[in-house]
PDB file of C-alpha atoms in Angstrom:
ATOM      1  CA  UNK A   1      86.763  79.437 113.299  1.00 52.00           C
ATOM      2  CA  UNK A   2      87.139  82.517 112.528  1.00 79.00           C
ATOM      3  CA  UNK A   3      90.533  83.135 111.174  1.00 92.00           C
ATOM      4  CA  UNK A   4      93.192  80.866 109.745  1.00 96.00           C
ATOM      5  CA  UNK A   5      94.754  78.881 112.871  1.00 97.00           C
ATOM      6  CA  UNK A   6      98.232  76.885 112.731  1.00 98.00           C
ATOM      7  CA  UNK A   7      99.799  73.918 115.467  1.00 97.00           C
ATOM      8  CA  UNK A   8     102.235  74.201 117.072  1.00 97.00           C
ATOM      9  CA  UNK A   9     102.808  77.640 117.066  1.00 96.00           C
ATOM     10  CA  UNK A  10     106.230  76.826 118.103  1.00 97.00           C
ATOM     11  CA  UNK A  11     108.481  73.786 117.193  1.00 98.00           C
ATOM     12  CA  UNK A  12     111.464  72.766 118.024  1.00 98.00           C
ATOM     13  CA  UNK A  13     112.904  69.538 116.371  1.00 97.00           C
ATOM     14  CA  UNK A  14     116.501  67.891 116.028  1.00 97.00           C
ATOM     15  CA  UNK A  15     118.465  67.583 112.439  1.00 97.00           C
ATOM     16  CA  UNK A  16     117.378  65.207 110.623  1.00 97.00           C
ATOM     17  CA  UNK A  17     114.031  64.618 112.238  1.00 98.00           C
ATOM     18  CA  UNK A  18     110.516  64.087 110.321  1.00 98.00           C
ATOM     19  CA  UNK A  19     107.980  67.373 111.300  1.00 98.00           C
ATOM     20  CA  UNK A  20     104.585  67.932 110.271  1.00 98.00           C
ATOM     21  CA  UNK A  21     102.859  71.422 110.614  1.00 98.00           C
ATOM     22  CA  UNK A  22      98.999  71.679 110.402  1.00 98.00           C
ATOM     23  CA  UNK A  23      96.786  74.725 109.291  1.00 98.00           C
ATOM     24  CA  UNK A  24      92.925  74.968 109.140  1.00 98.00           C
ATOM     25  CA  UNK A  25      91.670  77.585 106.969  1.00 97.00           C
ATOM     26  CA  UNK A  26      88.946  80.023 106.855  1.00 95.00           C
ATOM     27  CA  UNK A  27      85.530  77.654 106.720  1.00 94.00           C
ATOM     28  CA  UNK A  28      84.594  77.905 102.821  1.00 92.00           C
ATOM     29  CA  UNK A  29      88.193  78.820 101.574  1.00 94.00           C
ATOM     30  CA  UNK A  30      88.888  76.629  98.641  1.00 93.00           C
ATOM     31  CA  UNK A  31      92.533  78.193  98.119  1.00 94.00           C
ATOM     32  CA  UNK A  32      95.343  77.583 100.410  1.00 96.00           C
ATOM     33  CA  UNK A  33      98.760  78.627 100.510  1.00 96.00           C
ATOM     34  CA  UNK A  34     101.808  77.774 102.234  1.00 98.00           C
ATOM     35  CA  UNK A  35     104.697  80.633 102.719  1.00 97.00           C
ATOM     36  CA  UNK A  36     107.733  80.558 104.445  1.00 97.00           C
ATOM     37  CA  UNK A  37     109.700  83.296 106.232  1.00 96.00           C
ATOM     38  CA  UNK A  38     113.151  82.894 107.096  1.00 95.00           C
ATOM     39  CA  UNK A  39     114.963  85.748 109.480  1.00 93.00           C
ATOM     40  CA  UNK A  40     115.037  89.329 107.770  1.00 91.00           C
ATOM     41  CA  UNK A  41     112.784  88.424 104.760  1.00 93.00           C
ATOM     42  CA  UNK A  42     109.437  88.784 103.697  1.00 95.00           C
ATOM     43  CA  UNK A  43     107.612  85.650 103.346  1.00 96.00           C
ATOM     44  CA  UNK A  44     107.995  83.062 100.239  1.00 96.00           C
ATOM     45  CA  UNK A  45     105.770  81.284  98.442  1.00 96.00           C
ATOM     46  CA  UNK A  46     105.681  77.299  98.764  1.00 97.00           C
ATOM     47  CA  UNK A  47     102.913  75.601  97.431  1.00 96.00           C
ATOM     48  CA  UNK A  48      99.291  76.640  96.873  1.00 94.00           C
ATOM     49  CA  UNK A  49      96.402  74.277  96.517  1.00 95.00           C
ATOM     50  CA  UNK A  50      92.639  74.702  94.873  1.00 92.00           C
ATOM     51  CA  UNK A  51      90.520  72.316  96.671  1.00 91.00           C
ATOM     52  CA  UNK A  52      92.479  69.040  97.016  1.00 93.00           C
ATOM     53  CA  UNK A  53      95.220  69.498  94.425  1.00 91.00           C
ATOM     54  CA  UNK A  54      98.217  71.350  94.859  1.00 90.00           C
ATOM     55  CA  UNK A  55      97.755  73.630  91.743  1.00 89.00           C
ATOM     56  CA  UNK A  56     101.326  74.959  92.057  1.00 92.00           C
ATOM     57  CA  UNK A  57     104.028  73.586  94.411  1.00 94.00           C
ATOM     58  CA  UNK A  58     107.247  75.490  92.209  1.00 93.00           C
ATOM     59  CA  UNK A  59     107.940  76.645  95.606  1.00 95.00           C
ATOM     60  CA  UNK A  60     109.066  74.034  97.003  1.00 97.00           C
ATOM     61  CA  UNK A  61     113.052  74.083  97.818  1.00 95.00           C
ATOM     62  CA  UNK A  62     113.244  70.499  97.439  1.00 95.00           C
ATOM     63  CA  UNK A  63     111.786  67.224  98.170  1.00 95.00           C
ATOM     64  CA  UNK A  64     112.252  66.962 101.462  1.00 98.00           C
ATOM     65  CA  UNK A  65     109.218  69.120 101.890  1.00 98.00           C
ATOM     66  CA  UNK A  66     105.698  68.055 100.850  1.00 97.00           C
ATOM     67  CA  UNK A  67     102.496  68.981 101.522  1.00 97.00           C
ATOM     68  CA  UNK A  68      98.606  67.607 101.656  1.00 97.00           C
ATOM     69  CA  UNK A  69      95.251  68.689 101.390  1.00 96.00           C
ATOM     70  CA  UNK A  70      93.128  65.576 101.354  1.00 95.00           C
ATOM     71  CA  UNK A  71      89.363  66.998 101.807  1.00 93.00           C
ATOM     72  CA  UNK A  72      90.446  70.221 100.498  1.00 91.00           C
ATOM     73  CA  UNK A  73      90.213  71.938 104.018  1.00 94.00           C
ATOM     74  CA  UNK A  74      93.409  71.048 106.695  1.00 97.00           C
ATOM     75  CA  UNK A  75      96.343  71.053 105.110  1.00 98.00           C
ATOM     76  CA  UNK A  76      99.873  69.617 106.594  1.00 98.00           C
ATOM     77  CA  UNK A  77     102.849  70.692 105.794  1.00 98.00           C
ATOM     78  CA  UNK A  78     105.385  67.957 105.924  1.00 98.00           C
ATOM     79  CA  UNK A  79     109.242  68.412 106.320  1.00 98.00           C
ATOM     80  CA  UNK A  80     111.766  65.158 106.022  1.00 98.00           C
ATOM     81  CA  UNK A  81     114.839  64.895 107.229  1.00 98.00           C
ATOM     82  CA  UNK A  82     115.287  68.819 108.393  1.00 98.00           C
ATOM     83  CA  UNK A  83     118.039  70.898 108.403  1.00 97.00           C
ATOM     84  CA  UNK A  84     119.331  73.606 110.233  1.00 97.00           C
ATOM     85  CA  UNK A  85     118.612  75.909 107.293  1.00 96.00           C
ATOM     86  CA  UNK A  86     114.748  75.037 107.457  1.00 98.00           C
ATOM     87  CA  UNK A  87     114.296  77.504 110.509  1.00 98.00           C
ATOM     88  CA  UNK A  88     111.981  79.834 109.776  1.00 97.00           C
ATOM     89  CA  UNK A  89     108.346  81.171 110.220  1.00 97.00           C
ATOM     90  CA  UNK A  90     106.015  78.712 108.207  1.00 98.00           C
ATOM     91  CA  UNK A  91     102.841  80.764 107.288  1.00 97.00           C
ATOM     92  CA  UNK A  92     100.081  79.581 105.932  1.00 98.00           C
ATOM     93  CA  UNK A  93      97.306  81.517 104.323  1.00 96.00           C
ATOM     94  CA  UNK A  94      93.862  80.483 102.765  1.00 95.00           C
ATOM     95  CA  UNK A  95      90.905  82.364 100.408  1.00 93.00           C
ATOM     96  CA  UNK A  96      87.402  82.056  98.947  1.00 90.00           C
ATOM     97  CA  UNK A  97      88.806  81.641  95.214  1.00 83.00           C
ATOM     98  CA  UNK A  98      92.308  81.775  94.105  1.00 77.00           C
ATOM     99  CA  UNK A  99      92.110  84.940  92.957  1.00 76.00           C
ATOM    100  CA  UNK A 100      90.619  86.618  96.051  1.00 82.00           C
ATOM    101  CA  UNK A 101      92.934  88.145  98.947  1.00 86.00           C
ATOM    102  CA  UNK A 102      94.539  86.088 100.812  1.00 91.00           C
ATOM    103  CA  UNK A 103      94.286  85.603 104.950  1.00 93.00           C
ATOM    104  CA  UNK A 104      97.056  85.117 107.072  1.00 95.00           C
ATOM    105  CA  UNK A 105      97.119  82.296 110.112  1.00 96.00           C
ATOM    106  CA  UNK A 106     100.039  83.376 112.891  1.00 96.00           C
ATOM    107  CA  UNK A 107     102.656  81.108 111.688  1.00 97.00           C
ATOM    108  CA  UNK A 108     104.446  78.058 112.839  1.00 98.00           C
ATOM    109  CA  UNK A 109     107.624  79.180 114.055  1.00 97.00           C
ATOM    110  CA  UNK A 110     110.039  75.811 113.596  1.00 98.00           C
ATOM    111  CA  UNK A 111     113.994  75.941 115.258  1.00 98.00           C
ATOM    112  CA  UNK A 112     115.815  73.195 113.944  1.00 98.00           C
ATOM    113  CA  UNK A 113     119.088  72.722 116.307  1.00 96.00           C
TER     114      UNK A 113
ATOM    115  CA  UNK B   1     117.104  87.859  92.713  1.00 75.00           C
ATOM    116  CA  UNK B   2     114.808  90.264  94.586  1.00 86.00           C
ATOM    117  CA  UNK B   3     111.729  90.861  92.510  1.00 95.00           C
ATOM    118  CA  UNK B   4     110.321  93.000  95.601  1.00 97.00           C
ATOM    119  CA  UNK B   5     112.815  95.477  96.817  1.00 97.00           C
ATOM    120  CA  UNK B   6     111.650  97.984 100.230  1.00 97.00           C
ATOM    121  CA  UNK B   7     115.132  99.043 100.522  1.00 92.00           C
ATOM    122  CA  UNK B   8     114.480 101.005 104.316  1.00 95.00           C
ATOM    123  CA  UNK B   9     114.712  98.338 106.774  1.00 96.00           C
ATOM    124  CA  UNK B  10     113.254 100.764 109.550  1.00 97.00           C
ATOM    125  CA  UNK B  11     111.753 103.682 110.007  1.00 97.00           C
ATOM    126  CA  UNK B  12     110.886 106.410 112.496  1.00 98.00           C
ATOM    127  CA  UNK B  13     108.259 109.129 112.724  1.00 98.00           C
ATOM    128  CA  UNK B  14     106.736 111.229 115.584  1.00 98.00           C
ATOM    129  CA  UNK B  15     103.405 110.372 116.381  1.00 98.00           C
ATOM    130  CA  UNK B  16     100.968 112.706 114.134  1.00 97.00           C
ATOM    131  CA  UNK B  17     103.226 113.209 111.349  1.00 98.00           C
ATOM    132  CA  UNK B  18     103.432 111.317 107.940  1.00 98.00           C
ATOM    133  CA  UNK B  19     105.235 107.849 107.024  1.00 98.00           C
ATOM    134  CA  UNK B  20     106.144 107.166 104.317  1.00 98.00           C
ATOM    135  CA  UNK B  21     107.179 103.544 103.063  1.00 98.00           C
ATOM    136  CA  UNK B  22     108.555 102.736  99.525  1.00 98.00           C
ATOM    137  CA  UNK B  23     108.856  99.796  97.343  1.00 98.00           C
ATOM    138  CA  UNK B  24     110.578  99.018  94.477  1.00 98.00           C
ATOM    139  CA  UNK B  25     109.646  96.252  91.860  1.00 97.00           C
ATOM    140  CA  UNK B  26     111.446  94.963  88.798  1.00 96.00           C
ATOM    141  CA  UNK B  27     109.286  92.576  87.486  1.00 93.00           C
ATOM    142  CA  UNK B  28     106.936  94.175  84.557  1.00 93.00           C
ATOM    143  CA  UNK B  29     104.494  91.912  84.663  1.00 91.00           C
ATOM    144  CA  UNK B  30     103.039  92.647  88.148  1.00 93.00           C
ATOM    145  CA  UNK B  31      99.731  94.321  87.831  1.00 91.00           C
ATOM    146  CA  UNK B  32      98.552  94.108  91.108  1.00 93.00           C
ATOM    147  CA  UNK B  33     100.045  95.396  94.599  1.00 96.00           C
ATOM    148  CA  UNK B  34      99.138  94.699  98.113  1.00 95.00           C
ATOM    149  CA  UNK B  35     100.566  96.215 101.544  1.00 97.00           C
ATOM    150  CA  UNK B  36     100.253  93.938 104.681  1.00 97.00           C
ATOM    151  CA  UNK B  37     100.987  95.038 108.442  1.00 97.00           C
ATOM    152  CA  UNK B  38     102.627  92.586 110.590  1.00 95.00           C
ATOM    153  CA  UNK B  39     102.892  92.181 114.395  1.00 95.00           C
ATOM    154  CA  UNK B  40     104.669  89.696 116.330  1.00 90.00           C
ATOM    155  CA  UNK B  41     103.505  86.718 116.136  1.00 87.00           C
ATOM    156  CA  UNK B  42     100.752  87.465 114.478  1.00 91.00           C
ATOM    157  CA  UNK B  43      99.910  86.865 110.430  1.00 92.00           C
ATOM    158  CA  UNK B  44     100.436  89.196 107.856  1.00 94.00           C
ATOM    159  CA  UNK B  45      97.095  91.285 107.903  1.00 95.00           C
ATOM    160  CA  UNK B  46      96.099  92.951 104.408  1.00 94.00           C
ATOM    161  CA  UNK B  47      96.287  97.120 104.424  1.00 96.00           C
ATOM    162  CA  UNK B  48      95.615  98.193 101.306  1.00 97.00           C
ATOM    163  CA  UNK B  49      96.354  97.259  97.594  1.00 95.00           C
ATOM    164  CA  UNK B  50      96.497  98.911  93.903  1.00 96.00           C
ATOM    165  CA  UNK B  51      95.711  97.427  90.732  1.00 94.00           C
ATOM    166  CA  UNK B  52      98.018  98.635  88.137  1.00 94.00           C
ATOM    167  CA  UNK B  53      95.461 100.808  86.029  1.00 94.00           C
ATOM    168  CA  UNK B  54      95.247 103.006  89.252  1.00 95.00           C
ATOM    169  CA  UNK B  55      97.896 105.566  90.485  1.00 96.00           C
ATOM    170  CA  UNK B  56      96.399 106.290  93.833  1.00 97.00           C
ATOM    171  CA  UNK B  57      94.248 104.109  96.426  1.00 97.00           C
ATOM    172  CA  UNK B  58      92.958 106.137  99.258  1.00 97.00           C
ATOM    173  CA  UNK B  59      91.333 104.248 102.663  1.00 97.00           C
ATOM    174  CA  UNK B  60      91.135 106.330 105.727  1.00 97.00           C
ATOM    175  CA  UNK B  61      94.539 107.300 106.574  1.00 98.00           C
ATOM    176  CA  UNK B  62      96.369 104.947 104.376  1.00 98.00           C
ATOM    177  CA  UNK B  63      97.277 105.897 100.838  1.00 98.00           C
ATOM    178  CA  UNK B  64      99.157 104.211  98.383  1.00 98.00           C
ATOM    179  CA  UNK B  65     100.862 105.202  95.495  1.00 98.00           C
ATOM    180  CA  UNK B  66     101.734 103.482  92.321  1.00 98.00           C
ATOM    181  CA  UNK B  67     104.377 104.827  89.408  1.00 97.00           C
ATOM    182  CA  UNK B  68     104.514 102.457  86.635  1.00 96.00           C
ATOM    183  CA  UNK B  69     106.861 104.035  84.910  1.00 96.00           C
ATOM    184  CA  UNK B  70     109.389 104.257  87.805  1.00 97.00           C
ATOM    185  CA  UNK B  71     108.329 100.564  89.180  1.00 97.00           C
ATOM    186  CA  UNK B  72     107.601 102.226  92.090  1.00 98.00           C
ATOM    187  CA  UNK B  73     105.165 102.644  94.985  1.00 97.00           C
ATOM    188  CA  UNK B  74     104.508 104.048  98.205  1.00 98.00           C
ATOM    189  CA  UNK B  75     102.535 103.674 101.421  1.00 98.00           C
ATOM    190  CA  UNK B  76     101.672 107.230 103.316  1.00 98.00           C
ATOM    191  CA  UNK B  77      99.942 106.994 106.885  1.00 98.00           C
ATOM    192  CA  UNK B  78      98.661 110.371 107.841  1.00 98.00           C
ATOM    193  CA  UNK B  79      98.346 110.894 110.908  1.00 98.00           C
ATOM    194  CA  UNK B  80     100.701 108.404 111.962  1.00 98.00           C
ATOM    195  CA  UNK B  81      99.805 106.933 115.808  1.00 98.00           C
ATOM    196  CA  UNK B  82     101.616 104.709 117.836  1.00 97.00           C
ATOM    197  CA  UNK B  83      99.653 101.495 116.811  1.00 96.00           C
ATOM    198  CA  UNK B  84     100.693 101.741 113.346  1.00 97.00           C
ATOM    199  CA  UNK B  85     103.706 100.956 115.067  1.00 98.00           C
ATOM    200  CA  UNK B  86     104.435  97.022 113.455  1.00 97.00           C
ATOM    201  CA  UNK B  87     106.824  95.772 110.564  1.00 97.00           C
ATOM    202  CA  UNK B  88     105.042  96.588 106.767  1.00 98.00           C
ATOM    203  CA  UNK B  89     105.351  94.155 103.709  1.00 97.00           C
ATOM    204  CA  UNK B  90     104.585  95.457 100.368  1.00 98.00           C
ATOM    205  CA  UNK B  91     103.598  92.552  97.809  1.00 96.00           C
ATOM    206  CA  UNK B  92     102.479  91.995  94.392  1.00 95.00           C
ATOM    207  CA  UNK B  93     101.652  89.904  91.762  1.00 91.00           C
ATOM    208  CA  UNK B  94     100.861  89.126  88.335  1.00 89.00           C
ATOM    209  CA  UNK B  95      97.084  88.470  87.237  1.00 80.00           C
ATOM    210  CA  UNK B  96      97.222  88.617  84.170  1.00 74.00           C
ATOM    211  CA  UNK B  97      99.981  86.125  83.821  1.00 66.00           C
ATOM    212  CA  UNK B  98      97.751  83.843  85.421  1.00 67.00           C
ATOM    213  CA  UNK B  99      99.852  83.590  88.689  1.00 70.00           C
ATOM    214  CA  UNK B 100      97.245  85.649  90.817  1.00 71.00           C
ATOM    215  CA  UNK B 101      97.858  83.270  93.560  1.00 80.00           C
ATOM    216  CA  UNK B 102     101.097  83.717  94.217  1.00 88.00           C
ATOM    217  CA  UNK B 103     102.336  86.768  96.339  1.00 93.00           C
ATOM    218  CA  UNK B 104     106.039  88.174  95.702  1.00 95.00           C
ATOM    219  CA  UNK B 105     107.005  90.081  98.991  1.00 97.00           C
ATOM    220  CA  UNK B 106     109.396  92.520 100.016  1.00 97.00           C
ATOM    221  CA  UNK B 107     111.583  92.070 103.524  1.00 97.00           C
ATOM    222  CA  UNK B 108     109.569  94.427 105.195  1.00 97.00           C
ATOM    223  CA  UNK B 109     110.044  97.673 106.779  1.00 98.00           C
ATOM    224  CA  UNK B 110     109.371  98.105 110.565  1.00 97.00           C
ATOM    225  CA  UNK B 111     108.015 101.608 110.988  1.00 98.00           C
ATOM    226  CA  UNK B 112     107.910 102.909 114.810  1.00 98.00           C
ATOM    227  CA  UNK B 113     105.513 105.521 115.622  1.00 98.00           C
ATOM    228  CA  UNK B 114     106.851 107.658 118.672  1.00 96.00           C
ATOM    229  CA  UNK B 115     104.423 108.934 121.054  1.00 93.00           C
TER     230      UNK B 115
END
C-alpha cells in the first residue's frame, strides 16, 4: 500500500475487555513504532521494533499492553484487561531503517466506557 | 516531566501573514528536531526538521529555527494560507545517544489560518 494503514479506525470496547489493534506498514519498512495519544497531548512513544524484535518496549505503561511483530511486517497491538484511562489515539508509525523518518498511519482511535 | 514544551495551545493569523510556532526543549541531549502537521484523523505528516549543528532549515515557505543555547526553536510559515490551517507537533530526539528511534513530542499547537 502506499502509506501506513491501521483497523479499526475506531473502537469501542467495555472495561475490562481484551482488544487488539493491527497496523501494516510501509512495504520494505523494517522499523515500526507504536505511539499513543491521549486527549490534549502530543503522541508517546510505546514500543518500537527492528524486524521481528521489539528493540525497545520502555514505553510500555504496564503489562497489560503487549505487542507483536512476527514476520517483521503487521504488527498488533494488544491491550488486556482495559481501562477507562487507555482511551486514546493509538498511532502507529513505520520506516526504512531505524534511523530514517518516520511515517504516520491515521490512528486507531479506542473509547473504553 | 515535559521534555517537549510548545507552550501556545492555539494560534491565529490572517491569511498571507507570518506564523510563528515555538518550542521549548529541556533535554540537552536532543540533537535532532522534527515538525509534523496534523489533521483530523489523519497521521502526523513530517514538515520539516533541524539537526542540531544547523541554526536555520529553509523549504519553501516553511522555516525553522534552532537556538541551542536558549533550547529553543521555531516554525515560521510565510505566507500563511488557509490549508496550513491543522494542529503542529514539534519533536525531537537524541541520535547520538543512540535513541534515534524514539520521538519526544510536544502537545501541539493548532494554528488557524483566516481567509
Amino acid at each position: 500500500g502506499a502509506g501506513v494503514s491501521q483497523t479499526p479506525s475506531n473502537k469501542v470496547t467495555e472495561k475490562g475487555k481484551y482488544v487488539e489493534l493491527r497496523c501494516d506498514p510501509i512495504s520494505g519498512h523494517t522499523a515500526l513504532y507504536w505511539y499513543r495519544q491521549s486527549l490534549g497531548q502530543g503522541p508517546e512513544f510505546l514500543i518500537y521494533f527492528q524486524g521481528t524484535g521489539a528493540a525497545d518496549d520502555s514505553g510500555l505503561p504496564n503489562d497489560r499492553f503487549f505487542a507483536v511483530r512476527p514476520e517483521g511486517s503487521v504488527s498488533t497491538l494488544k491491550i488486556q484487561r482495559t481501562e477507562r484511562g487507555d482511551s486514546a489515539v493509538y498511532l502507529c508509525a513505520s520506516s526504512l531503517v531505524s534511523d530514517s523518518l518516520p511515517y504516520f498511519g491515521p490512528g486507531t482511535r479506542l473509547t473504553v466506557t | 516531566d515535559q521534555q517537549v514544551k510548545q507552550n501556545s495551545p492555539s494560534l491565529s493569523v490572517q491569511e498571507g501573514r507570518i506564523s510563528i510556532l515555538n518550542c521549548d526543549y529541556t533535554n540537552s541531549m536532543f540533537d535532532y528536531f522534527l515538525w509534523y502537521k496534523k489533521y483530523p484523523a489523519e497521521g502526523p505528516t513530517f514538515l520539516i526538521s533541524i539537526s542540531s549543528i544547523k541554526d536555520k532549515n529553509e523549504d519553501g515557505r516553511f522555516t525553522v529555527f534552532l537556538n541551542k543555547s536558549a533550547k529553543h526553536l521555531s516554525l515560521h510559515i510565510v505566507p500563511s494560507q488557509p490549508g496550513d490551517s491543522a494542529v503542529y507537533f514539534c519533536a525531537a530526539y537524541s541520535g547520538s545517544g543512540g535513541s534515534n528511534y524514539k520521538l519526544t513530542f510536544g502537545k501541539g499547537t493548532l494554528l488557524t489560518v483566516n481567509p
